[in-house]
mmCIF file of C-alpha atoms and ligand atoms in Angstrom:
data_model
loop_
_atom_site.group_PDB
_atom_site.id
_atom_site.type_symbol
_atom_site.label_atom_id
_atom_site.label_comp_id
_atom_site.label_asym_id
_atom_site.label_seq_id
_atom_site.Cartn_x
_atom_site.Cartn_y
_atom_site.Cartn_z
ATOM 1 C CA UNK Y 1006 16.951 -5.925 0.396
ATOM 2 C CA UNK Y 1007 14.228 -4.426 -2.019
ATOM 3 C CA UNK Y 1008 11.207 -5.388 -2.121
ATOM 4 C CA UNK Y 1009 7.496 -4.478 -2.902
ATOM 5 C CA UNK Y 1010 4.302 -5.148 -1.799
ATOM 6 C CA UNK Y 1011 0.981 -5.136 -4.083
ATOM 7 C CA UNK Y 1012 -2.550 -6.123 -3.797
ATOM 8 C CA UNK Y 1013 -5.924 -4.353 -3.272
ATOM 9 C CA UNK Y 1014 -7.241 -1.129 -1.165
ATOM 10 C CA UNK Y 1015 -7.323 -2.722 2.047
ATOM 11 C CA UNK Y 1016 -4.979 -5.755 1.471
ATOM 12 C CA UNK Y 1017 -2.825 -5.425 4.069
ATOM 13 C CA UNK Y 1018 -0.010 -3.588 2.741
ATOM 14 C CA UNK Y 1019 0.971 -0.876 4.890
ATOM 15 C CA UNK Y 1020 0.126 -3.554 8.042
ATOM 16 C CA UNK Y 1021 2.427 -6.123 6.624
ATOM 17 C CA UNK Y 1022 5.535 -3.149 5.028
ATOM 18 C CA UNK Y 1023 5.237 -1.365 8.719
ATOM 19 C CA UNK Y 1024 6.276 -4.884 10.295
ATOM 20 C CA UNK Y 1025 8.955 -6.061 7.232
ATOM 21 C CA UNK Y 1026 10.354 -2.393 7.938
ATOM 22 C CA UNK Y 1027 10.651 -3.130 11.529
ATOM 23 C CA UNK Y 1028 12.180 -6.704 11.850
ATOM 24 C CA UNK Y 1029 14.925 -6.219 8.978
ATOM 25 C CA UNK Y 1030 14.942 -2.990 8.769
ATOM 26 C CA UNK Y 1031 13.949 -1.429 5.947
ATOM 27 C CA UNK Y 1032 12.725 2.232 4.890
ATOM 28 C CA UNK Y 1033 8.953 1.676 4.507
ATOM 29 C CA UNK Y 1034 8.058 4.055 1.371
ATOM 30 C CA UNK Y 1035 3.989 4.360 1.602
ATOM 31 C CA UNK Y 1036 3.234 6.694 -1.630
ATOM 32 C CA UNK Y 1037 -0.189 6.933 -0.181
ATOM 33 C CA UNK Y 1038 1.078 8.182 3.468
ATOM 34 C CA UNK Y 1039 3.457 10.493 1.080
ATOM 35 C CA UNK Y 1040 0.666 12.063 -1.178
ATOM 36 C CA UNK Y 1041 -1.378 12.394 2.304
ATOM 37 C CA UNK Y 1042 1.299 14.073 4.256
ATOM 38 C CA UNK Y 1043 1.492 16.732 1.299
ATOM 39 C CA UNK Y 1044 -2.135 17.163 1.179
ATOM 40 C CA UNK Y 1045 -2.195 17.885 5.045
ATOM 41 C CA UNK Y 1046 0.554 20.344 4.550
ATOM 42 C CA UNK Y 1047 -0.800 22.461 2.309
ATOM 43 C CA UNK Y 1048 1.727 21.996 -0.508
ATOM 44 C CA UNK Y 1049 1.608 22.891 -4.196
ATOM 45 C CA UNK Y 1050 1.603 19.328 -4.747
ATOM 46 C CA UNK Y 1051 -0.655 18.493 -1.948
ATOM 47 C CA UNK Y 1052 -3.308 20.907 -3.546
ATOM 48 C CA UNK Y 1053 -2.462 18.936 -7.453
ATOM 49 C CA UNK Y 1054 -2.739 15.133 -5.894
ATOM 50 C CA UNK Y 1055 -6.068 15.711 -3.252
ATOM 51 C CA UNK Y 1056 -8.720 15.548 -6.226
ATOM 52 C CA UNK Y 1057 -7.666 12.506 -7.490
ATOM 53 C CA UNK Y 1058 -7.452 11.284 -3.788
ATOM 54 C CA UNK Y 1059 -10.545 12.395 -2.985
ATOM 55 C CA UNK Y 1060 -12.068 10.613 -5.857
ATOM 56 C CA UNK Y 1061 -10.463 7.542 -5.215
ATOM 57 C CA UNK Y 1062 -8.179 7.901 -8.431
ATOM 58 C CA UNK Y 1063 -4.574 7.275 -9.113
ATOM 59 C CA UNK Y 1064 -2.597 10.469 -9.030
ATOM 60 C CA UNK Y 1065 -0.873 10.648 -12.289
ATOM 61 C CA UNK Y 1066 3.006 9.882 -12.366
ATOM 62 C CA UNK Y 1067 4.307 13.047 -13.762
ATOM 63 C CA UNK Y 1068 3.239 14.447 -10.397
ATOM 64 C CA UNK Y 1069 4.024 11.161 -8.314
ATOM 65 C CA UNK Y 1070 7.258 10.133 -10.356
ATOM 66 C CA UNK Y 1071 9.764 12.530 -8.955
ATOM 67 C CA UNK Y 1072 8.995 12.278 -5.493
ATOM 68 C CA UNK Y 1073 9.461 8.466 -5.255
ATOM 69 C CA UNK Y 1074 13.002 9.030 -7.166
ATOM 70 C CA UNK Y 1075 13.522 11.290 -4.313
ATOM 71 C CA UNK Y 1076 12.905 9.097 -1.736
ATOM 72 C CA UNK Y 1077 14.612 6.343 -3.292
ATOM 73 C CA UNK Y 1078 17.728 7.934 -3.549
ATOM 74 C CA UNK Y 1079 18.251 8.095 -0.430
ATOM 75 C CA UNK Y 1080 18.302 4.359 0.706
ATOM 76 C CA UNK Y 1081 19.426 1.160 -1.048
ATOM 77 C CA UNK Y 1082 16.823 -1.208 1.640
ATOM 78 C CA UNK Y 1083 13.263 -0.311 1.294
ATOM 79 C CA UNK Y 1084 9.492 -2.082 0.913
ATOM 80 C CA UNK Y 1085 7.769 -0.112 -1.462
ATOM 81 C CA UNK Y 1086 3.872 0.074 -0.158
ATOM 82 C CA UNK Y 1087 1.104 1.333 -2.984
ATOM 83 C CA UNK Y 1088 3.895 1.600 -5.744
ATOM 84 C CA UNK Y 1089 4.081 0.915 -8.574
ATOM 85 C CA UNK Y 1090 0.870 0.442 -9.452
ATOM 86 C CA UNK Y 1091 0.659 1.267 -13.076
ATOM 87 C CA UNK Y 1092 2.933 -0.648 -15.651
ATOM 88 C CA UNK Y 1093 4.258 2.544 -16.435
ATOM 89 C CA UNK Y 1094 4.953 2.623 -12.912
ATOM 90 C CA UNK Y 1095 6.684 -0.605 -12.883
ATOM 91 C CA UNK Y 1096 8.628 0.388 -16.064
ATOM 92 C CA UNK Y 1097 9.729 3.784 -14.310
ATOM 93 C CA UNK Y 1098 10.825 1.984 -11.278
ATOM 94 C CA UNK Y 1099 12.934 -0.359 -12.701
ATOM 95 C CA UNK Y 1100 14.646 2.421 -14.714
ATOM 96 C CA UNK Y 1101 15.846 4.245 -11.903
ATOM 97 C CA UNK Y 1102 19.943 3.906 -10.902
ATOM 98 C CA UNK Y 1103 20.146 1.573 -7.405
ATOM 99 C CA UNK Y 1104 17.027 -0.567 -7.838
ATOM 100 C CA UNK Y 1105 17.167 -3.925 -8.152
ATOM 101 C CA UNK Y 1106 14.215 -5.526 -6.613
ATOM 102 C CA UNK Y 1107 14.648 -9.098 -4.827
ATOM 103 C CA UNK Y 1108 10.679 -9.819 -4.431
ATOM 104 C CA UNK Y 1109 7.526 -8.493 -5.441
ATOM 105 C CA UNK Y 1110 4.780 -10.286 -2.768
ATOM 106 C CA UNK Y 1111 1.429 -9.658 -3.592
ATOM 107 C CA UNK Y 1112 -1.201 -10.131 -1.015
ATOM 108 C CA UNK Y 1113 -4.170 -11.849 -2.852
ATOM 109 C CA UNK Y 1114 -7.670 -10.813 -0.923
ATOM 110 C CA UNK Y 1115 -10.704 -10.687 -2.133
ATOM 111 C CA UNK Y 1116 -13.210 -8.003 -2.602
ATOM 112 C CA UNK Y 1117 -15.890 -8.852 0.322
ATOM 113 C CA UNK Y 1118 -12.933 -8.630 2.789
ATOM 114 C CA UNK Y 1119 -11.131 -5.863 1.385
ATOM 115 C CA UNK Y 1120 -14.516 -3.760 2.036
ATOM 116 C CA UNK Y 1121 -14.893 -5.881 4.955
ATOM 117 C CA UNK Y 1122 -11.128 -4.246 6.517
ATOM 118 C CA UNK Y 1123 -11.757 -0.899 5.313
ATOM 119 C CA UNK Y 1124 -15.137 -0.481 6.601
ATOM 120 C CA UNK Y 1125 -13.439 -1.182 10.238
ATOM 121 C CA UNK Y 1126 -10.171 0.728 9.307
ATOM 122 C CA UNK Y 1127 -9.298 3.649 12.114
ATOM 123 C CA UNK Y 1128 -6.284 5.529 11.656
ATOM 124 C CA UNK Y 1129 -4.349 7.974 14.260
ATOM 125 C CA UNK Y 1130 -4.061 11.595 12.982
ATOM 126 C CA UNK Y 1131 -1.139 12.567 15.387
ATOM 127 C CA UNK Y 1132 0.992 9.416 15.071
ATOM 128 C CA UNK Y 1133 0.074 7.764 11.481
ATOM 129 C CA UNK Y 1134 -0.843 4.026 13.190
ATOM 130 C CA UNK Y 1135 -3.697 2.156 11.640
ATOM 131 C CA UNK Y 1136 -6.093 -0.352 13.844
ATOM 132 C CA UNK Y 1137 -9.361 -1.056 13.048
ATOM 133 C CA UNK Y 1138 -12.413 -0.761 15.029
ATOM 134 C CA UNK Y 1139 -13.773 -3.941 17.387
ATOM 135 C CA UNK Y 1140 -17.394 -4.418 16.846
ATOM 136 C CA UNK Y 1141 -17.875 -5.661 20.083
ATOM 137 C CA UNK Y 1142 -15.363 -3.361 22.229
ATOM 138 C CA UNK Y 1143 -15.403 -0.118 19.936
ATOM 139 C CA UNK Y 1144 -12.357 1.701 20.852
ATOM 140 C CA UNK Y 1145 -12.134 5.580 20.198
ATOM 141 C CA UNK Y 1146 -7.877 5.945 20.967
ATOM 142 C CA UNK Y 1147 -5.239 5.639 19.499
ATOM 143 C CA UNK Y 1148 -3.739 2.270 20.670
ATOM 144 C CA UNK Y 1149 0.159 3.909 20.637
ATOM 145 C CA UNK Y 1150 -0.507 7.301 21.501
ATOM 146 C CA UNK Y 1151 -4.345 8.032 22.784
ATOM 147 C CA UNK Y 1152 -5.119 10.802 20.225
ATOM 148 C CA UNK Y 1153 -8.747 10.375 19.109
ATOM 149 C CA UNK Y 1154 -9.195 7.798 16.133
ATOM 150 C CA UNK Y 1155 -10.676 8.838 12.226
ATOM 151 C CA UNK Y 1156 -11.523 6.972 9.050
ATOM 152 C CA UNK Y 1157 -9.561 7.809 6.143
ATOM 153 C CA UNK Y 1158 -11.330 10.250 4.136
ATOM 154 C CA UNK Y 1159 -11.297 7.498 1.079
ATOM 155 C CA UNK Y 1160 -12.890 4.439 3.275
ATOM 156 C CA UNK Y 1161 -16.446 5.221 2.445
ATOM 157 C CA UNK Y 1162 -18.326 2.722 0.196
ATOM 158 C CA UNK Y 1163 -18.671 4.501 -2.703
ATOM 159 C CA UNK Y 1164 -14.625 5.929 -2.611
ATOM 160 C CA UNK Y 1165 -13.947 1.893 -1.828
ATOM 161 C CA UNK Y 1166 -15.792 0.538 -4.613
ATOM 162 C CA UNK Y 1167 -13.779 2.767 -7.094
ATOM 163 C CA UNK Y 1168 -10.304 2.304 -5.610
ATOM 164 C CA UNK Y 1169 -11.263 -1.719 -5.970
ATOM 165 C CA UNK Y 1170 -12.327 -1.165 -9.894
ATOM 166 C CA UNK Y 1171 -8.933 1.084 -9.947
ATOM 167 C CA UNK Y 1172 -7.350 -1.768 -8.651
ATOM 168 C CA UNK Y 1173 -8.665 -4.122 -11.199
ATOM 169 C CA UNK Y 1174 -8.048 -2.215 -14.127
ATOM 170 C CA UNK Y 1175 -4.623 -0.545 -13.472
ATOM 171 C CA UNK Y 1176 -2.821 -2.705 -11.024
ATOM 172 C CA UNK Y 1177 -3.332 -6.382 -11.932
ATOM 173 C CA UNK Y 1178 -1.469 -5.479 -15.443
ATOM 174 C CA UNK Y 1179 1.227 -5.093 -13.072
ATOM 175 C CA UNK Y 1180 0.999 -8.382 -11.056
ATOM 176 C CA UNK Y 1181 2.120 -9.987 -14.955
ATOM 177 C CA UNK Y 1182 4.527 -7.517 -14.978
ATOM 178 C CA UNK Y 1183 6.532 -8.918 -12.170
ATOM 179 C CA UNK Y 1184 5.268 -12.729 -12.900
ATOM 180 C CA UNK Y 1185 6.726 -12.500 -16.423
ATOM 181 C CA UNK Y 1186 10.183 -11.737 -14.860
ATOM 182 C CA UNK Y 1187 10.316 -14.081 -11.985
ATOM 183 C CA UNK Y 1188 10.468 -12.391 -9.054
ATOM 184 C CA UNK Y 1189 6.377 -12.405 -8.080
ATOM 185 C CA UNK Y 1190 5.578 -14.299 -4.719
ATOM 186 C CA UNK Y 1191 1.930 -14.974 -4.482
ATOM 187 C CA UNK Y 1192 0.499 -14.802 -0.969
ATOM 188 C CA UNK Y 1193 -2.624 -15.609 0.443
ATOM 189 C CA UNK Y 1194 -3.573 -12.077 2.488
ATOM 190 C CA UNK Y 1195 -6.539 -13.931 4.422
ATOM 191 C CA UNK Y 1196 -6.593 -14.891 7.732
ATOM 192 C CA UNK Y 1197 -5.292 -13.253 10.976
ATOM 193 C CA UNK Y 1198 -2.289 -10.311 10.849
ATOM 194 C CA UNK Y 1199 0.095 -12.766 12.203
ATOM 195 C CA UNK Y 1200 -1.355 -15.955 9.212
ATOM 196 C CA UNK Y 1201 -0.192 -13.186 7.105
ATOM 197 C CA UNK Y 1202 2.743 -12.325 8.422
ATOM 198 C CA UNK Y 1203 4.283 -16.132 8.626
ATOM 199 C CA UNK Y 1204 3.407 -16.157 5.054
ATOM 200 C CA UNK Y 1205 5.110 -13.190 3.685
ATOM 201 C CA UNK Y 1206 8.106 -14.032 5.707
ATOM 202 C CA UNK Y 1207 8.500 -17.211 4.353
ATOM 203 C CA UNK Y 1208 8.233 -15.701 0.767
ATOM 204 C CA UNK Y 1209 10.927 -13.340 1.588
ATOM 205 C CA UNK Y 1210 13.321 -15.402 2.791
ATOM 206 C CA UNK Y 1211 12.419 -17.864 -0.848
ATOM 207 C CA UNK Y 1212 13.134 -14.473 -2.029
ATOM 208 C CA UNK Y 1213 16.710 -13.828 -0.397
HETATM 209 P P1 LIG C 1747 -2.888 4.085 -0.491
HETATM 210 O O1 LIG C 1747 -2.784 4.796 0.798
HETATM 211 O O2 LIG C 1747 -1.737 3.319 -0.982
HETATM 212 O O3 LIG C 1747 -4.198 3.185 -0.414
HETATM 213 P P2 LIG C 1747 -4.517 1.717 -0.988
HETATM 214 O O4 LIG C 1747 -3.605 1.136 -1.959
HETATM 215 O O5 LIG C 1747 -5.928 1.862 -1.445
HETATM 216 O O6 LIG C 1747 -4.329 0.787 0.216
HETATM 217 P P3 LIG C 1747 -4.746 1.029 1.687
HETATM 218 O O7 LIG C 1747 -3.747 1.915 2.358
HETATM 219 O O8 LIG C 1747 -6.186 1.450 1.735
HETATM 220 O O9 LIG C 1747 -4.720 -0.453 2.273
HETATM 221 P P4 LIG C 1747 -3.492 -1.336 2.764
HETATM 222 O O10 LIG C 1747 -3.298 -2.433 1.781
HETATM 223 O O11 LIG C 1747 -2.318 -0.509 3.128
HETATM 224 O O12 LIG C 1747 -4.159 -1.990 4.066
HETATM 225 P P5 LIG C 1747 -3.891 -1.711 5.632
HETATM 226 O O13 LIG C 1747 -2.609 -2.336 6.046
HETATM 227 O O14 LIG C 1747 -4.143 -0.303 5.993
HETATM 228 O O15 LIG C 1747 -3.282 5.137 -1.632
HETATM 229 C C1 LIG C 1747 -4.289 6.100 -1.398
HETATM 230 C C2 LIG C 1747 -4.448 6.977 -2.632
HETATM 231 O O16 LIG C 1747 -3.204 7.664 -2.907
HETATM 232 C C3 LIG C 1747 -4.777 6.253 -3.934
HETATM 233 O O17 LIG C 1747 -6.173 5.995 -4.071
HETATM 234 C C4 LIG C 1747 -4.254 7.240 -4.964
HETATM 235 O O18 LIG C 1747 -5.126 8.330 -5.120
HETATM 236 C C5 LIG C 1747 -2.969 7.750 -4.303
HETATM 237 N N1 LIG C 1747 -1.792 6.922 -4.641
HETATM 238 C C6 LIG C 1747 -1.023 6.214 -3.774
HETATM 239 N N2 LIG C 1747 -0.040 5.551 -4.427
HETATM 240 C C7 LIG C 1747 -0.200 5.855 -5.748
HETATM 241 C C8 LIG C 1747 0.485 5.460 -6.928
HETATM 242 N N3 LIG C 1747 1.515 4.602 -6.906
HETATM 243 N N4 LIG C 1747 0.055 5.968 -8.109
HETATM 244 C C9 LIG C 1747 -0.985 6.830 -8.169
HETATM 245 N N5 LIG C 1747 -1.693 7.216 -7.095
HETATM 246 C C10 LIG C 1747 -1.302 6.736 -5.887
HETATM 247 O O19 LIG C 1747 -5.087 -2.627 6.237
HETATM 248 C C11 LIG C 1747 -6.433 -2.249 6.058
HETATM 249 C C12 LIG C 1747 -7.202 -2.523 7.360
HETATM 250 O O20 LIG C 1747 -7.241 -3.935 7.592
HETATM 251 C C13 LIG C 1747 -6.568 -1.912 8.624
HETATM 252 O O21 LIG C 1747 -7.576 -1.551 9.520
HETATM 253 C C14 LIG C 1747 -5.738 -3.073 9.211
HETATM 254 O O22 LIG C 1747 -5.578 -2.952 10.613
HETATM 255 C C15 LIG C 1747 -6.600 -4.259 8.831
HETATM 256 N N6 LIG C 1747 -5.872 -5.492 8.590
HETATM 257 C C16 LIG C 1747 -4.635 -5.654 8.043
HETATM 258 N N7 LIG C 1747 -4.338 -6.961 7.939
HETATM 259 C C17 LIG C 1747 -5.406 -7.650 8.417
HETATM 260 C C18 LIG C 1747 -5.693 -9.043 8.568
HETATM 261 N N8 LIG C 1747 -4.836 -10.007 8.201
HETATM 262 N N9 LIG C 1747 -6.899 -9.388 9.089
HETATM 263 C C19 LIG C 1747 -7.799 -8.426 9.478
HETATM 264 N N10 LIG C 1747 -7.582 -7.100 9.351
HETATM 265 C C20 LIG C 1747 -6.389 -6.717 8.829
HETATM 266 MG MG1 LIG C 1748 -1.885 1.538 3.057
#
């Protein structure tokens, strides 16, 4: 199975692919937990992608386009998390040899709780999980492993509010995109994790 998940900063994509990898299984592909991993390392690339990163822009794809054809090419069942998310993108993808995507489910949420999530986002530096803080029992450890929780450099207000207009401009193009060729499933993102979850699972199995 291929599929791909889309929506906003926030949305619930790498929640919802980490869980779809899981159950069927599939090789989550997270170009943002990709790009970050390089960054952290040190590489050439790390030190080409972190100022657009940093500024809440989308790397461009002669930098990003290679390592997804990488990483692609070395499975045939994967959800795609954060990509594509230009048409160009989307055009790119489908030229590569071995895709053929089943579904594209895009998780519709809205701006005030998109900030709302990311505001309360916490993510584990040693293991990668992502939880997000209680208000009323503020936790400090990782749930999975007990390392000390961060934020993600790009969760502050001002780095959210340009992802979002990002979003808007570049992205939604690509929601068409897939509509225009059938294989778009529309989900509602609000509501609890597991709301969510019952969704997209019915919309992949529609899909299969
Ligand atoms: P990326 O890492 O992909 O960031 P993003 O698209 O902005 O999305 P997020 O990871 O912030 O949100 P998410 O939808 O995964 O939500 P999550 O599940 O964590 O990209 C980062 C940067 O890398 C980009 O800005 C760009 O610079 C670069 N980049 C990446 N891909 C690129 C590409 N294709 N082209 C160019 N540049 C690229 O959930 C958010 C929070 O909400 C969590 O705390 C979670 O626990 C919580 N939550 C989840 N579901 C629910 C729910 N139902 N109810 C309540 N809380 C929930
Ligand atoms: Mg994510």
């Amino acid at each position: 199975m291929q599929l791909v998940l889309l929506g906003p900063p926030g949305a619930g994509k790498g929640t919802v692919a980490a869980r779809l990898a899981a159950t069927f299984p599939l090789t989550h592909i997270s170009t943002g937990d990709l790009l970050r991993a390089e960054v952290a390392a040190g590489t050439a690339l790390g030190r080409k992608v972190a100022p657009y990163m940093k500024a809440g822009q989308l790397v461009p794809q002669d930098l990003l386009g290679e390592v997804v054809a990488r990483k692609l090419a070395t499975t045939t069942s994967f959800v795609l998390d954060g990509y594509p998310r230009t048409v160009e993108q989307a055009e790119f993808l489908a030229s590569l040899p071995g895709v053929s995507l089943d579904a594209v489910v895009y998780l519709r949420v809205d701006r005030e709780e998109v900030v709302r999530r990311l505001a309360r986002r916490r993510v584990c530096p040693v293991c990668g999980a992502t939880t997000a803080a209680d208000e009323t029992s503020p936790s400090t450890s990782c749930p999975a492993c007990g390392a000390k929780l961060a934020r993600r450099e790009d969760d502050d207000a001002a780095r959210v509010t340009k992802r979002f207009e990002v979003y808007l401009t570049e992205t939604t193009p690509v929601v068409e995109f897939y509509r225009a060729r059938g294989i778009l499933k529309e989900v509602d993102g609000g509501g609890t994790r597991e709301e969510v979850w019952r969704r997209v699972v019915d919309a992949v199995a529609a899909a299969r």
